[in-house]
Short mmCIF file of C-alpha atoms in Angstrom, two decimals:
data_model
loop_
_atom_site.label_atom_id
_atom_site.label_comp_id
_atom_site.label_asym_id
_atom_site.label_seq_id
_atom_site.Cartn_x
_atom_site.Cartn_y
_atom_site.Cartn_z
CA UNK A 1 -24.15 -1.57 9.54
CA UNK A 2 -27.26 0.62 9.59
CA UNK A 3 -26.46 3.69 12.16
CA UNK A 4 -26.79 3.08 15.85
CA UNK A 5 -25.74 5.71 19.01
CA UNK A 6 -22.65 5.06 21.15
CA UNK A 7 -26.04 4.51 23.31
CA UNK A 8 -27.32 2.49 21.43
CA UNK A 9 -24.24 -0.20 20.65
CA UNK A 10 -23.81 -0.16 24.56
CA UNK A 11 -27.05 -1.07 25.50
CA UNK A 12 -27.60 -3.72 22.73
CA UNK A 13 -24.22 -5.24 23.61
CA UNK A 14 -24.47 -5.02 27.24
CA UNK A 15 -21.74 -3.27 27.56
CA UNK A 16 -20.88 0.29 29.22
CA UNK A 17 -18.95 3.19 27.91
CA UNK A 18 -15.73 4.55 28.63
CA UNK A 19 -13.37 6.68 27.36
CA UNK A 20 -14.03 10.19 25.25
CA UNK A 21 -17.52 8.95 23.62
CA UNK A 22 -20.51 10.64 23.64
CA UNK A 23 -23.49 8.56 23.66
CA UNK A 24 -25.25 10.44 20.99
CA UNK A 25 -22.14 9.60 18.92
CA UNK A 26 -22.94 7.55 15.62
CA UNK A 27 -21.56 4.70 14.65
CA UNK A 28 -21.95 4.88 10.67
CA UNK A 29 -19.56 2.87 9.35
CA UNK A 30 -18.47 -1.05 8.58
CA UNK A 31 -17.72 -3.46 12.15
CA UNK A 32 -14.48 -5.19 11.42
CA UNK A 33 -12.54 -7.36 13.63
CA UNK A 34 -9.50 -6.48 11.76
CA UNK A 35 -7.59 -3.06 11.98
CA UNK A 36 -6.64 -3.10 8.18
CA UNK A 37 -10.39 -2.71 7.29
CA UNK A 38 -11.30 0.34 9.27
CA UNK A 39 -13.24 2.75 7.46
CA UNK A 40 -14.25 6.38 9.15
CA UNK A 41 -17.27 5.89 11.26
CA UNK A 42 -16.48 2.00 11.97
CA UNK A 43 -16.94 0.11 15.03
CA UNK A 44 -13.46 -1.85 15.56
CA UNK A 45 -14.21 -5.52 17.80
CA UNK A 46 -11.25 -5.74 19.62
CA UNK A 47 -10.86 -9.97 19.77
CA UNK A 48 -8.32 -11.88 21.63
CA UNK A 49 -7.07 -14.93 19.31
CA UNK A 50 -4.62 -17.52 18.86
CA UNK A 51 -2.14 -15.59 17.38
CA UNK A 52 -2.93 -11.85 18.18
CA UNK A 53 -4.91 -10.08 20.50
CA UNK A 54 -7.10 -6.95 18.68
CA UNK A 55 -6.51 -4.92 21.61
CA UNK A 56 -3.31 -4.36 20.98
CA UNK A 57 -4.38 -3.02 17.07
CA UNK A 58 -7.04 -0.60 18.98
CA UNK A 59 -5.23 2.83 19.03
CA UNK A 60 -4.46 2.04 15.17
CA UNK A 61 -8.06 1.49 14.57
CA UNK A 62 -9.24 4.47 15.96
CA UNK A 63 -6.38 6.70 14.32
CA UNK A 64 -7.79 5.28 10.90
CA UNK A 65 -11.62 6.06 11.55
CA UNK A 66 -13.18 3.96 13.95
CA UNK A 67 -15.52 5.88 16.21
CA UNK A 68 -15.56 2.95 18.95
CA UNK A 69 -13.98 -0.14 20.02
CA UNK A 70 -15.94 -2.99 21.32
CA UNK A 71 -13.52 -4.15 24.01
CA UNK A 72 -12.98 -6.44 26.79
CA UNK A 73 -11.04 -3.58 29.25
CA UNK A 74 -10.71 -0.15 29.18
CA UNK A 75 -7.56 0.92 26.44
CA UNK A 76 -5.64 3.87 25.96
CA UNK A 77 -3.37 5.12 22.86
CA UNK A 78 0.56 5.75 23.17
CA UNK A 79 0.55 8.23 24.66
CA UNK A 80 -1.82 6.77 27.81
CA UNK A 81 -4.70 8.69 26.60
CA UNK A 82 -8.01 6.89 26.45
CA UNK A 83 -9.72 5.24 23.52
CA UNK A 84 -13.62 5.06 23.07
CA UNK A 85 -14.95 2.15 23.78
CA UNK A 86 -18.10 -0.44 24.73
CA UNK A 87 -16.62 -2.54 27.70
CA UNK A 88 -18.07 -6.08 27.90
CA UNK A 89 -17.27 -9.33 29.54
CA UNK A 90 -16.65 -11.04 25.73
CA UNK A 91 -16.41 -9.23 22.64
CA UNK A 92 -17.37 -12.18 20.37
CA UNK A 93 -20.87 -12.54 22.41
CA UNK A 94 -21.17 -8.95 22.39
CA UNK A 95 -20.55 -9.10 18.40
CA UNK A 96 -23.27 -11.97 18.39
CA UNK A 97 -25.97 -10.12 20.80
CA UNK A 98 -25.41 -6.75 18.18
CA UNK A 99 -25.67 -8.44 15.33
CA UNK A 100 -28.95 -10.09 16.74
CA UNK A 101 -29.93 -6.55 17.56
CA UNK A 102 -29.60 -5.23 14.24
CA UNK A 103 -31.17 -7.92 12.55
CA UNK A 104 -34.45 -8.03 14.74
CA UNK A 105 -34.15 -4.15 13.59
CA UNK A 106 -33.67 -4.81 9.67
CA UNK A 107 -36.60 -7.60 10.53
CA UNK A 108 -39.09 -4.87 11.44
CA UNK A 109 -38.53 -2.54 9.32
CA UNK A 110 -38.76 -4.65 6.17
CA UNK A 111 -42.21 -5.08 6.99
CA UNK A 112 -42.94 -1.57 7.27
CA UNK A 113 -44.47 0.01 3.90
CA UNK A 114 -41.90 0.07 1.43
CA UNK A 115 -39.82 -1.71 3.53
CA UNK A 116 -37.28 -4.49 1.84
CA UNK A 117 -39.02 -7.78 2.76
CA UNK A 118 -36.03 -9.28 4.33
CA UNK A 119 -35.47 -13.21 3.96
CA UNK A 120 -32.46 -14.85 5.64
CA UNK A 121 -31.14 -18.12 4.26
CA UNK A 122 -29.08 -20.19 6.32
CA UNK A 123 -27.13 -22.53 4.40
CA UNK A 124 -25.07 -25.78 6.38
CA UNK A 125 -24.12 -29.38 5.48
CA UNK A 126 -20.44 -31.42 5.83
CA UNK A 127 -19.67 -30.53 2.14
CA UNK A 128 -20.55 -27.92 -0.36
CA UNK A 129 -21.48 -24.69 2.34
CA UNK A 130 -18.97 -22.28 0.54
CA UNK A 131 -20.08 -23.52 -2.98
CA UNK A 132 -23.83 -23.39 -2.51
CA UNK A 133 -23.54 -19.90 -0.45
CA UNK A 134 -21.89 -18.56 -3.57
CA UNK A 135 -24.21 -20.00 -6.00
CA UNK A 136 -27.09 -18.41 -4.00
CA UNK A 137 -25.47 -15.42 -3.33
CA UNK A 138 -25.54 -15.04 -7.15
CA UNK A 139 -28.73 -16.02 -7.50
CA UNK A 140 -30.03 -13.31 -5.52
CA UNK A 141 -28.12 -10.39 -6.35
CA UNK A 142 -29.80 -10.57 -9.43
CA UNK A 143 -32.97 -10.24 -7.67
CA UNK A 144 -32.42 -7.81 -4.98
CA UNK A 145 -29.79 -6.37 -2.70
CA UNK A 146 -28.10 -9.39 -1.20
CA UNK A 147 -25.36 -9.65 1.45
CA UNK A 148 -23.34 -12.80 1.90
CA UNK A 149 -20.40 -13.70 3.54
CA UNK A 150 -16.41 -13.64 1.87
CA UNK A 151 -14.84 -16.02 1.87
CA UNK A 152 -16.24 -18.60 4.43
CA UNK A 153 -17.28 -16.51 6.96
CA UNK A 154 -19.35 -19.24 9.14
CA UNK A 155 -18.63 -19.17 12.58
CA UNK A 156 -19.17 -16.64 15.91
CA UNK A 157 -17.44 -13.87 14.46
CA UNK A 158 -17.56 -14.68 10.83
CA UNK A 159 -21.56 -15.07 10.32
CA UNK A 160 -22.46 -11.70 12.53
CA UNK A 161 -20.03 -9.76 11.15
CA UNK A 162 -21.64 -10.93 7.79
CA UNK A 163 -25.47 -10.13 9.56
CA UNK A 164 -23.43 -6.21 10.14
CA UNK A 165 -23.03 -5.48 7.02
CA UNK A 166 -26.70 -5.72 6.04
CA UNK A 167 -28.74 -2.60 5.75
CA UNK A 168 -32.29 -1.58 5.46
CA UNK A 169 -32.04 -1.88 1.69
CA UNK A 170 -30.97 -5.48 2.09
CA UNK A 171 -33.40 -8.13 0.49
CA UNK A 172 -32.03 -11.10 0.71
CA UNK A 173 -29.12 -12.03 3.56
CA UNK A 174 -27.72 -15.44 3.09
CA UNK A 175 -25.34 -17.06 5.58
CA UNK A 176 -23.38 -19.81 5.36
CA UNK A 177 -23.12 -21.86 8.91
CA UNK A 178 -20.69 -24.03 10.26
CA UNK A 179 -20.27 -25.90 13.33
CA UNK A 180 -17.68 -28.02 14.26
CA UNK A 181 -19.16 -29.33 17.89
CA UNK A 182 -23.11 -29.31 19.44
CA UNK A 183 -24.92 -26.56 19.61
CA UNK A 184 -23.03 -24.02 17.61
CA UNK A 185 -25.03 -24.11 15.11
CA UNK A 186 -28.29 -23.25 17.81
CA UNK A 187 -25.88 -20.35 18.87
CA UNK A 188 -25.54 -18.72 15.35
CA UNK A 189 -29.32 -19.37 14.29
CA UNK A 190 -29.85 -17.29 17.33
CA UNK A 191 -28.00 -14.36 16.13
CA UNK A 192 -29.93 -14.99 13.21
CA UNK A 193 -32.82 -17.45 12.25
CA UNK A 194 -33.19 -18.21 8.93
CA UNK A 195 -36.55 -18.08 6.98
CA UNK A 196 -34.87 -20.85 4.59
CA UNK A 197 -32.75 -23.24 6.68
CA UNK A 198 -30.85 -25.66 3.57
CA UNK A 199 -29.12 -28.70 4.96
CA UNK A 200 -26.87 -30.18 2.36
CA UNK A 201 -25.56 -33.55 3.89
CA UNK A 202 -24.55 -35.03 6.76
CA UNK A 203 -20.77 -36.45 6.36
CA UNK A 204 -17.67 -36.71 7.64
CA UNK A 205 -15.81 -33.66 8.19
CA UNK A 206 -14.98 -32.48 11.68
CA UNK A 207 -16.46 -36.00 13.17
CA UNK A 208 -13.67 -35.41 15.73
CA UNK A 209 -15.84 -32.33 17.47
CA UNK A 210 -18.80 -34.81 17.42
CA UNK A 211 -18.06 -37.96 18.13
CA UNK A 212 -19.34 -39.90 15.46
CA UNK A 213 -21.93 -39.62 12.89
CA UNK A 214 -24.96 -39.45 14.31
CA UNK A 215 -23.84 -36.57 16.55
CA UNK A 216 -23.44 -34.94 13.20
CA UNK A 217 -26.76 -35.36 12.23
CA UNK A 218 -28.12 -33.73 15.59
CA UNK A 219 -25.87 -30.42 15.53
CA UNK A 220 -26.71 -30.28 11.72
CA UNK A 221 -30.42 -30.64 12.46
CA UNK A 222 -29.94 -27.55 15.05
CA UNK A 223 -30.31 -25.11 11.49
CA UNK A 224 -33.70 -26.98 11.28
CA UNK A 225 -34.69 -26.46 14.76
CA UNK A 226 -33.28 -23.00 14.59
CA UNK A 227 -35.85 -21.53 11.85
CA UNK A 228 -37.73 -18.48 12.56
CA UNK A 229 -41.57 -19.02 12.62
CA UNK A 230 -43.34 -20.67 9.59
CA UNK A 231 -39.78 -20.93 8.06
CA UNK A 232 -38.85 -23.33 5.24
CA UNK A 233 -36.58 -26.15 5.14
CA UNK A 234 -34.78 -27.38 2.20
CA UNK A 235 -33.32 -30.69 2.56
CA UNK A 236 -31.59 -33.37 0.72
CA UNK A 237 -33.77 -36.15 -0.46
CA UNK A 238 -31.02 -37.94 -0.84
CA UNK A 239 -29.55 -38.46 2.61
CA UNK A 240 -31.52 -40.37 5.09
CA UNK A 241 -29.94 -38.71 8.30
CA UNK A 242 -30.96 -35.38 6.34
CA UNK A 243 -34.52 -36.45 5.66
CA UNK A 244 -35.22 -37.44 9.46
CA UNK A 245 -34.94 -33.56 10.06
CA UNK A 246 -38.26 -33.01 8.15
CA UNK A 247 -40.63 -33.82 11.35
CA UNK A 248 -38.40 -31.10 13.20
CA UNK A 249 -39.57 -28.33 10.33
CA UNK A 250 -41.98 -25.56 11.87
CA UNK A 251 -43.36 -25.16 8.29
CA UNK A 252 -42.91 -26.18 5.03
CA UNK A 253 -40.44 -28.63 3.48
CA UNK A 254 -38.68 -28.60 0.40
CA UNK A 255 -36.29 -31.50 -1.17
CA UNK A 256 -33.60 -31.51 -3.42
CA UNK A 257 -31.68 -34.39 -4.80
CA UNK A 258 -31.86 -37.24 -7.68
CA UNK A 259 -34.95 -38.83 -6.15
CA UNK A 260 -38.48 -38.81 -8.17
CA UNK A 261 -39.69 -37.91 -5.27
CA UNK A 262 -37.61 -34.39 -5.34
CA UNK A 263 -39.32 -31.40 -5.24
CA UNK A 264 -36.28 -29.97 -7.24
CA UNK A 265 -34.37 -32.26 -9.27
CA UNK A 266 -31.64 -32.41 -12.11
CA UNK A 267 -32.37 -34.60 -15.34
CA UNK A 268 -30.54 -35.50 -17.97
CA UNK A 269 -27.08 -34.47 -16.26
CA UNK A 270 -24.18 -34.32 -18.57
CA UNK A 271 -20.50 -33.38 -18.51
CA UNK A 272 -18.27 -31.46 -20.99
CA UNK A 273 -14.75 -32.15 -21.88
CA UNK A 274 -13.63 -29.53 -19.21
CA UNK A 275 -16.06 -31.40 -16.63
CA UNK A 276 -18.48 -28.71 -16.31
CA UNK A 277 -22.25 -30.09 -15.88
CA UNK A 278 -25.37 -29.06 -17.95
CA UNK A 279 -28.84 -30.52 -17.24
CA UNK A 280 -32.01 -29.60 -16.92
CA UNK A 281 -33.87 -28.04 -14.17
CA UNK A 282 -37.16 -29.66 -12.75
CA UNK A 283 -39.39 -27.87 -10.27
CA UNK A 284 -43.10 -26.78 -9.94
CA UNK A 285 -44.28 -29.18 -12.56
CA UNK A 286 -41.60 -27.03 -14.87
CA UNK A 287 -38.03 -27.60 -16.44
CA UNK A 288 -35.54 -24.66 -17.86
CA UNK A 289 -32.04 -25.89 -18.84
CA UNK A 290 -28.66 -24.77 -16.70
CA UNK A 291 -24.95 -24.95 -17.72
CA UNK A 292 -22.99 -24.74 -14.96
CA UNK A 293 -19.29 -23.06 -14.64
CA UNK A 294 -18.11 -25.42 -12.43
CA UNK A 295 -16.04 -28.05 -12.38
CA UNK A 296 -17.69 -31.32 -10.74
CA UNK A 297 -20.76 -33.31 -11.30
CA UNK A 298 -20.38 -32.91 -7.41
CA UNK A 299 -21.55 -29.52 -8.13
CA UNK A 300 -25.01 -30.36 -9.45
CA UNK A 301 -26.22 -31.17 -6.20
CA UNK A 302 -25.04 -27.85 -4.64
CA UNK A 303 -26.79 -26.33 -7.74
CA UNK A 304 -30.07 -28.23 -6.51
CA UNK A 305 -29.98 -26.92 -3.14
CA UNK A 306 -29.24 -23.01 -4.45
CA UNK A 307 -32.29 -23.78 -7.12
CA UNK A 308 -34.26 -25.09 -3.85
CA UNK A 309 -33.91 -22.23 -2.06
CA UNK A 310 -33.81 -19.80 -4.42
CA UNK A 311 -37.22 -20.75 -5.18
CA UNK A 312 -38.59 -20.66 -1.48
CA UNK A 313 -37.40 -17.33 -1.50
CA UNK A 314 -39.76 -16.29 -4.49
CA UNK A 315 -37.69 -16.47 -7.45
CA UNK A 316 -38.25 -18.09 -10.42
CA UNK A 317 -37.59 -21.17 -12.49
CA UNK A 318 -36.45 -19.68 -15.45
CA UNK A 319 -34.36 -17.00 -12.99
CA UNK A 320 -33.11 -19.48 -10.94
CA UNK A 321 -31.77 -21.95 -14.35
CA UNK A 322 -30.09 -18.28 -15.71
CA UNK A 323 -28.54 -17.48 -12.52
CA UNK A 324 -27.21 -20.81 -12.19
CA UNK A 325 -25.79 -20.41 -15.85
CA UNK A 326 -23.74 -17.55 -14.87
CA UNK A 327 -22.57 -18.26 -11.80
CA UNK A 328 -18.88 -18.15 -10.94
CA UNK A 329 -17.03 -19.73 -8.48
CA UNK A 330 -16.32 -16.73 -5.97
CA UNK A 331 -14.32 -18.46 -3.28
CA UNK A 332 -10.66 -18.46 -3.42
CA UNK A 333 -8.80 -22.60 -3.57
CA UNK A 334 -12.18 -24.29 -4.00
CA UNK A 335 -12.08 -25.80 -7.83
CA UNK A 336 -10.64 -23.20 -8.91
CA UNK A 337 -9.31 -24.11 -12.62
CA UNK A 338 -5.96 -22.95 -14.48
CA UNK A 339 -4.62 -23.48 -17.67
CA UNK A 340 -1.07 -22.38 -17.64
CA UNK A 341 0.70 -21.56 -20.69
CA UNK A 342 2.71 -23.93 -20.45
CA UNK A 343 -0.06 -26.98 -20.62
CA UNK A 344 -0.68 -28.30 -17.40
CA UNK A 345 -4.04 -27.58 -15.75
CA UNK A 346 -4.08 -27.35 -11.94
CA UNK A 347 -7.50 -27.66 -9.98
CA UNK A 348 -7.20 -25.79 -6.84
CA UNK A 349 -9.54 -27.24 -4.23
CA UNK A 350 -7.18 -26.86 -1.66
CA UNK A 351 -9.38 -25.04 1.48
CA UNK A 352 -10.50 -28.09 2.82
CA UNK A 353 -10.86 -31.59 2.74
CA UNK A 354 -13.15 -34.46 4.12
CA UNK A 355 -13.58 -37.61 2.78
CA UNK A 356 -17.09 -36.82 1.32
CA UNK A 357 -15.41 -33.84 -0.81
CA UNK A 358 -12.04 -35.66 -1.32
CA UNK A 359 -13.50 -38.39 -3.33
CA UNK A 360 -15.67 -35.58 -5.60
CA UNK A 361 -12.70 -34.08 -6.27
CA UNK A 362 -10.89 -37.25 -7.27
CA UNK A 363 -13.65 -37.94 -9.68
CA UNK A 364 -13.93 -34.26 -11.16
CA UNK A 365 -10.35 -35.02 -11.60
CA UNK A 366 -10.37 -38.36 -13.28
CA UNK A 367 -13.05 -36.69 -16.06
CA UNK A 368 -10.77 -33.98 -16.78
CA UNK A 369 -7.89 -35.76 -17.58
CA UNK A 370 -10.02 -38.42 -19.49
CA UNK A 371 -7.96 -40.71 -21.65
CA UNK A 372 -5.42 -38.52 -23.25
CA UNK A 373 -3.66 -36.58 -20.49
CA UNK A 374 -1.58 -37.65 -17.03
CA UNK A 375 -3.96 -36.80 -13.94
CA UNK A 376 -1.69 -35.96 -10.78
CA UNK A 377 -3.07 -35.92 -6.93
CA UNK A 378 -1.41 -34.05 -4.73
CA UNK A 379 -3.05 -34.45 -1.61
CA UNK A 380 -2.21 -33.73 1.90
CA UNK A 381 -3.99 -34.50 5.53
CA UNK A 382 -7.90 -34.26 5.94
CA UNK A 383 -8.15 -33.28 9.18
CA UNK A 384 -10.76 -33.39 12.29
CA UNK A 385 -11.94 -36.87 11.50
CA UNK A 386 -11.23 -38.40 14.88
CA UNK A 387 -10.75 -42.37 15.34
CA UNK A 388 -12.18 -42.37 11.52
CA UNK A 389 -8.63 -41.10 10.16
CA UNK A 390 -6.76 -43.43 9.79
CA UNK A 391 -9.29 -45.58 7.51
CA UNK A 392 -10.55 -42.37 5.79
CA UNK A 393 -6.77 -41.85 4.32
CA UNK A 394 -6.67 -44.99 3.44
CA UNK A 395 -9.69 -45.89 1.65
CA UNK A 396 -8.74 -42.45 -0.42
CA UNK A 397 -5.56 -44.07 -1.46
CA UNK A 398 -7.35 -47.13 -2.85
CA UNK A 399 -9.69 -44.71 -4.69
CA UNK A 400 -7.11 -42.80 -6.82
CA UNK A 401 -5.55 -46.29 -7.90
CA UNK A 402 -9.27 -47.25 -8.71
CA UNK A 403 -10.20 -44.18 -10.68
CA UNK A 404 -6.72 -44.73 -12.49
CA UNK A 405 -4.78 -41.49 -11.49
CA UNK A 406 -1.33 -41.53 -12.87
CA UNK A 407 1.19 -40.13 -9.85
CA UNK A 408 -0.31 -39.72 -6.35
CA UNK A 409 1.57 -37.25 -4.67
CA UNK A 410 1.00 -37.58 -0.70
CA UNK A 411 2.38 -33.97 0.97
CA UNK A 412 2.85 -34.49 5.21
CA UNK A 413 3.70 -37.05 7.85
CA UNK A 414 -0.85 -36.81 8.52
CA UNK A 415 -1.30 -38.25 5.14
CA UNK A 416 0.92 -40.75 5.02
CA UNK A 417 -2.24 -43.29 4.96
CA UNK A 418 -3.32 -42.32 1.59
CA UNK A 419 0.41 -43.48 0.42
CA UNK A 420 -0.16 -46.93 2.29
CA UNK A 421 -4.01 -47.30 0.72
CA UNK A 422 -2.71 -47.05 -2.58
CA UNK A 423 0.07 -49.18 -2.33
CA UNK A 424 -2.03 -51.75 -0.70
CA UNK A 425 -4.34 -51.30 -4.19
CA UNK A 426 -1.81 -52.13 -5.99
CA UNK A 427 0.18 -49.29 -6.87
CA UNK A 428 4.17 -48.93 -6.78
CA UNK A 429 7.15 -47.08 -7.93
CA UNK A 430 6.83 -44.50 -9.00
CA UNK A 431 3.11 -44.20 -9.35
CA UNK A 432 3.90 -42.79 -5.72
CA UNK A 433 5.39 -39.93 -4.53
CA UNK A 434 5.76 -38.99 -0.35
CA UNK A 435 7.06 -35.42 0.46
CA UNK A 436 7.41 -33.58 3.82
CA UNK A 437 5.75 -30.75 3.20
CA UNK A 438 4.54 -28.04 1.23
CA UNK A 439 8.02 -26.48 0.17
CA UNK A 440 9.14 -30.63 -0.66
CA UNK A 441 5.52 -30.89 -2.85
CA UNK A 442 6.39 -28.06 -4.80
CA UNK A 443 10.08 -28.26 -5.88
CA UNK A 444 9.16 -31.88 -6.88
CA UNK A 445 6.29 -30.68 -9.02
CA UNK A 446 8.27 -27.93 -10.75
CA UNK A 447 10.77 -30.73 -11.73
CA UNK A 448 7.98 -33.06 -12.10
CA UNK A 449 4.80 -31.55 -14.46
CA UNK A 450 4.81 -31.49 -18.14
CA UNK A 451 2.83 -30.13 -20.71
CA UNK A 452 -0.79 -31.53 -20.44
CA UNK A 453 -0.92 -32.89 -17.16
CA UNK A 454 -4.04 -32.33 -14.94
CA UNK A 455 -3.74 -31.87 -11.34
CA UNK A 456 -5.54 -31.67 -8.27
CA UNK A 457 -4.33 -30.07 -4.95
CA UNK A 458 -6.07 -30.61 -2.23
CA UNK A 459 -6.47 -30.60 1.58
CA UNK A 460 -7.74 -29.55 4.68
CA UNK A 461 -6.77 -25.66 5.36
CA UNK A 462 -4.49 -26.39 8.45
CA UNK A 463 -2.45 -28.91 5.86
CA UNK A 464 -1.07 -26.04 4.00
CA UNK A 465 -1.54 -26.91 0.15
CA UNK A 466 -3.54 -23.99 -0.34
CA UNK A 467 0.49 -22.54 -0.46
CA UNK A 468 1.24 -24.94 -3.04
CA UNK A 469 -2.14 -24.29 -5.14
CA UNK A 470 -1.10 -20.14 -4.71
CA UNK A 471 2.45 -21.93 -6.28
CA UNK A 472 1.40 -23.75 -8.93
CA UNK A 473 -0.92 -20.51 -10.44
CA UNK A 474 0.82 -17.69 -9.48
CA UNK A 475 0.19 -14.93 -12.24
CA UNK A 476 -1.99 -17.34 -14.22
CA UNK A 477 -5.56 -16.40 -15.14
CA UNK A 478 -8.62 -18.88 -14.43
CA UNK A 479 -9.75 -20.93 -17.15
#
């Protein structure tokens, strides 16, 4: 975070100070939420959550470096004496009003002679956030000092704490931005509206929060709505509920997608053995060729809306069609490829599920195993899909007996649909497999796999299987 007063913090957090702080004090150093990341001069954000409270981790915090603690009540260490600290009714507002405080800061003085030229990129859609926020991430850095987030840092603490660690030197800050009900995402553009607002597609996931599709569209459309002055939209030609949120654009619009009518587009798209795309990259009345690292044809269209926005940022073509070329995937159980020694290849896209991103992964699946080699599912719940959930498990079964996969391993009592869709398709025996749970999933696949099987693991996060991915590659290097 760029240096702020004890003074300074208070007053942009609304907060008031108490314990042994000066209000000249500086805070110089990273804000974390967690007590393991304090570095000296850090501001620690005391948050209350499901499983811990932060407050209890403050006296730690401060022992290890951090100047201040952005609290809800007034704390004190062992031995009862107190512990500096910002007060405020809620530290994760008070994280969100700083953050917006330091970025309207950043803002200014980017503008100033010799200042950065700051663009924020917001970056949202049912599937692909993570994957696109990487690729652009990349994309950048090679252009200028870029902040992103780790990980999928996307909601009210995740995307200011992201905004924090920006600095005046920053040129480029893009955030990934997720919302799971209305109006979060007007609450995070807020904190921080984006110059570049990119709206992938409108699916699925978390259409319990919503209420159906449509009420998907309007909270994605809030990124839209959400742009700072002038800003520029990049949107999916592709999807029709993503193209309605062009007449809510303050300024220019960009589109992405397969359409001729694509501003940015991807011809010629081919896959290699190992199911990595190449194609070539049309914008600006140009082309430059890109060979992507990742696994998925899915992945071309992420690719599109990085390109996209990469370019309303100011880079060009031929940058944007390199970057793209060496891009890695930076994000931990999302396609992540291994090739253990001995012969089976596990795909790791076990963060999270929907059906939108199940059935990509199913496909990048079926092209890696091709002809020759046994392709095994192991799939587990998809979760947040409301009335829909029932059907969507289902209608994934029927689509691994369609695209031919060899053993369909169903993990958990919340996925026991996808075992009933592909019996119904006509699968049987064992073609089948239903386990209990993660520990159940993996001793059967240790007895199970042999050499030059391909498999896919994948779920939504609260289903667990990103333990059985972490199984199945421990000590293994990525392909």
């Amino acid at each position: 975070m760029i240096a702020l007063t004890a003074a300074e913090l208070a007053d942009a957090t609304g907060g008031r100070l108490t314990g042994p702080v000066d209000p000249a004090t500086v805070v110089s150093g990273p804000v974390v939420s967690d007590s393991r990341e304090v570095d000296p001069g850090a501001l620690f954000v005391a948050i209350a959550g499901e499983h811990a409270d932060g407050h209890d981790h403050a006296a730690s915090a401060v022992a290890a470096g951090a100047v201040l603690v952005l609290a809800a009540r007034e704390l004190a260490g062992p031995e009862g004496s107190p512990l500096p600290a910002v007060v405020v009714d809620d530290p994760v507002a008070a994280l969100g009003e700083l953050a917006r405080d330091v970025l309207g800061r950043l803002r200014e003085a980017s503008v100033e002679p010799g200042g950065a030229g700051l663009r924020v990129i917001g970056v949202t859609g049912s599937v692909g956030k993570t994957t696109t926020k990487d690729l652009l991430a990349q994309l950048c850095s090679a252009a200028g000092p870029t902040v992103a987030p780790v990980r999928s840092f996307n909601n009210e603490i995740g995307l200011p704490l992201t905004v924090l660690r920006a600095d005046e030197r920053t040129r480029f800050l893009v955030l990934e931005m997720g919302a799971s009900g209305p109006g979060h995402l007007t609450y995070l553009t807020r904190i921080a509206p984006p110059d570049v607002s990119v709206v992938l597609v409108v699916g699925q996931a978390h259409l319990g929060g919503f209420g159906g599709i449509e009420a998907v569209a309007r909270a994605k459309a809030e990124i839209v709505d959400g742009l700072a002055p002038g800003g520029v939209a990049v949107l999916n030609v592709d999807d029709l509920r993503v193209q309605a949120m062009a007449e809510r654009a303050p300024g220019d619009v960009v589109w992405f997608g397969s359409a001729p009518t694509a501003d940015v587009r991807a011809v010629d798209v081919q896959l290699d053995r190992a199911g990595r795309p190449s194609f070539t990259l049309t914008a600006r009345g140009g082309s430059a060729p890109v060979r992507l690292r990742l696994v998925g044809e899915h992945h071309v269209h992420n690719a599109l809306a990085a390109a996209a926005a990469g370019l309303a940022v100011g880079l060009d073509l031929d940058e944007v069609a390199t970057g793209l070329s060496l891009a890695d995937a930076l994000s931990p159980h999302r396609m992540h490829v291994v090739e253990r020694p001995d012969g089976v290849t596990v795909v790791d896209d076990s963060y999270n599920a929907n059906p939108d991103s199940m059935r990509a992964a199913l496909k990048a699946l079926a092209v890696l195993a091709g002809r020759d080699r046994r392709s095994v599912a192991v799939l587990g719940e998809m979760r947040e899909l409301g009335d829909e959930a029932g059907e969507a498990h289902d209608l994934i079964g029927r689509l691994a007996v369609r695209l031919n996969v060899k053993l369909l391993v169903v993990v958990g009592e919340g996925a026991h649909r996808i075992a009933d869709g592909a019996q119904h398709e006509g699968s049987w025996g064992e073609e089948v497999a239903v386990v209990d749970d993660v520990d159940a999933a993996a001793a059967f696949l240790d007895a199970e796999l042999r050499p030059g099987d391909v498999v896919l693991v994948k779920s939504s996060y609260g289903a667990g299987l990103w333990r059985l991915g972490d199984h199945l590659t421990q000590g293994v290097q990525t392909a």
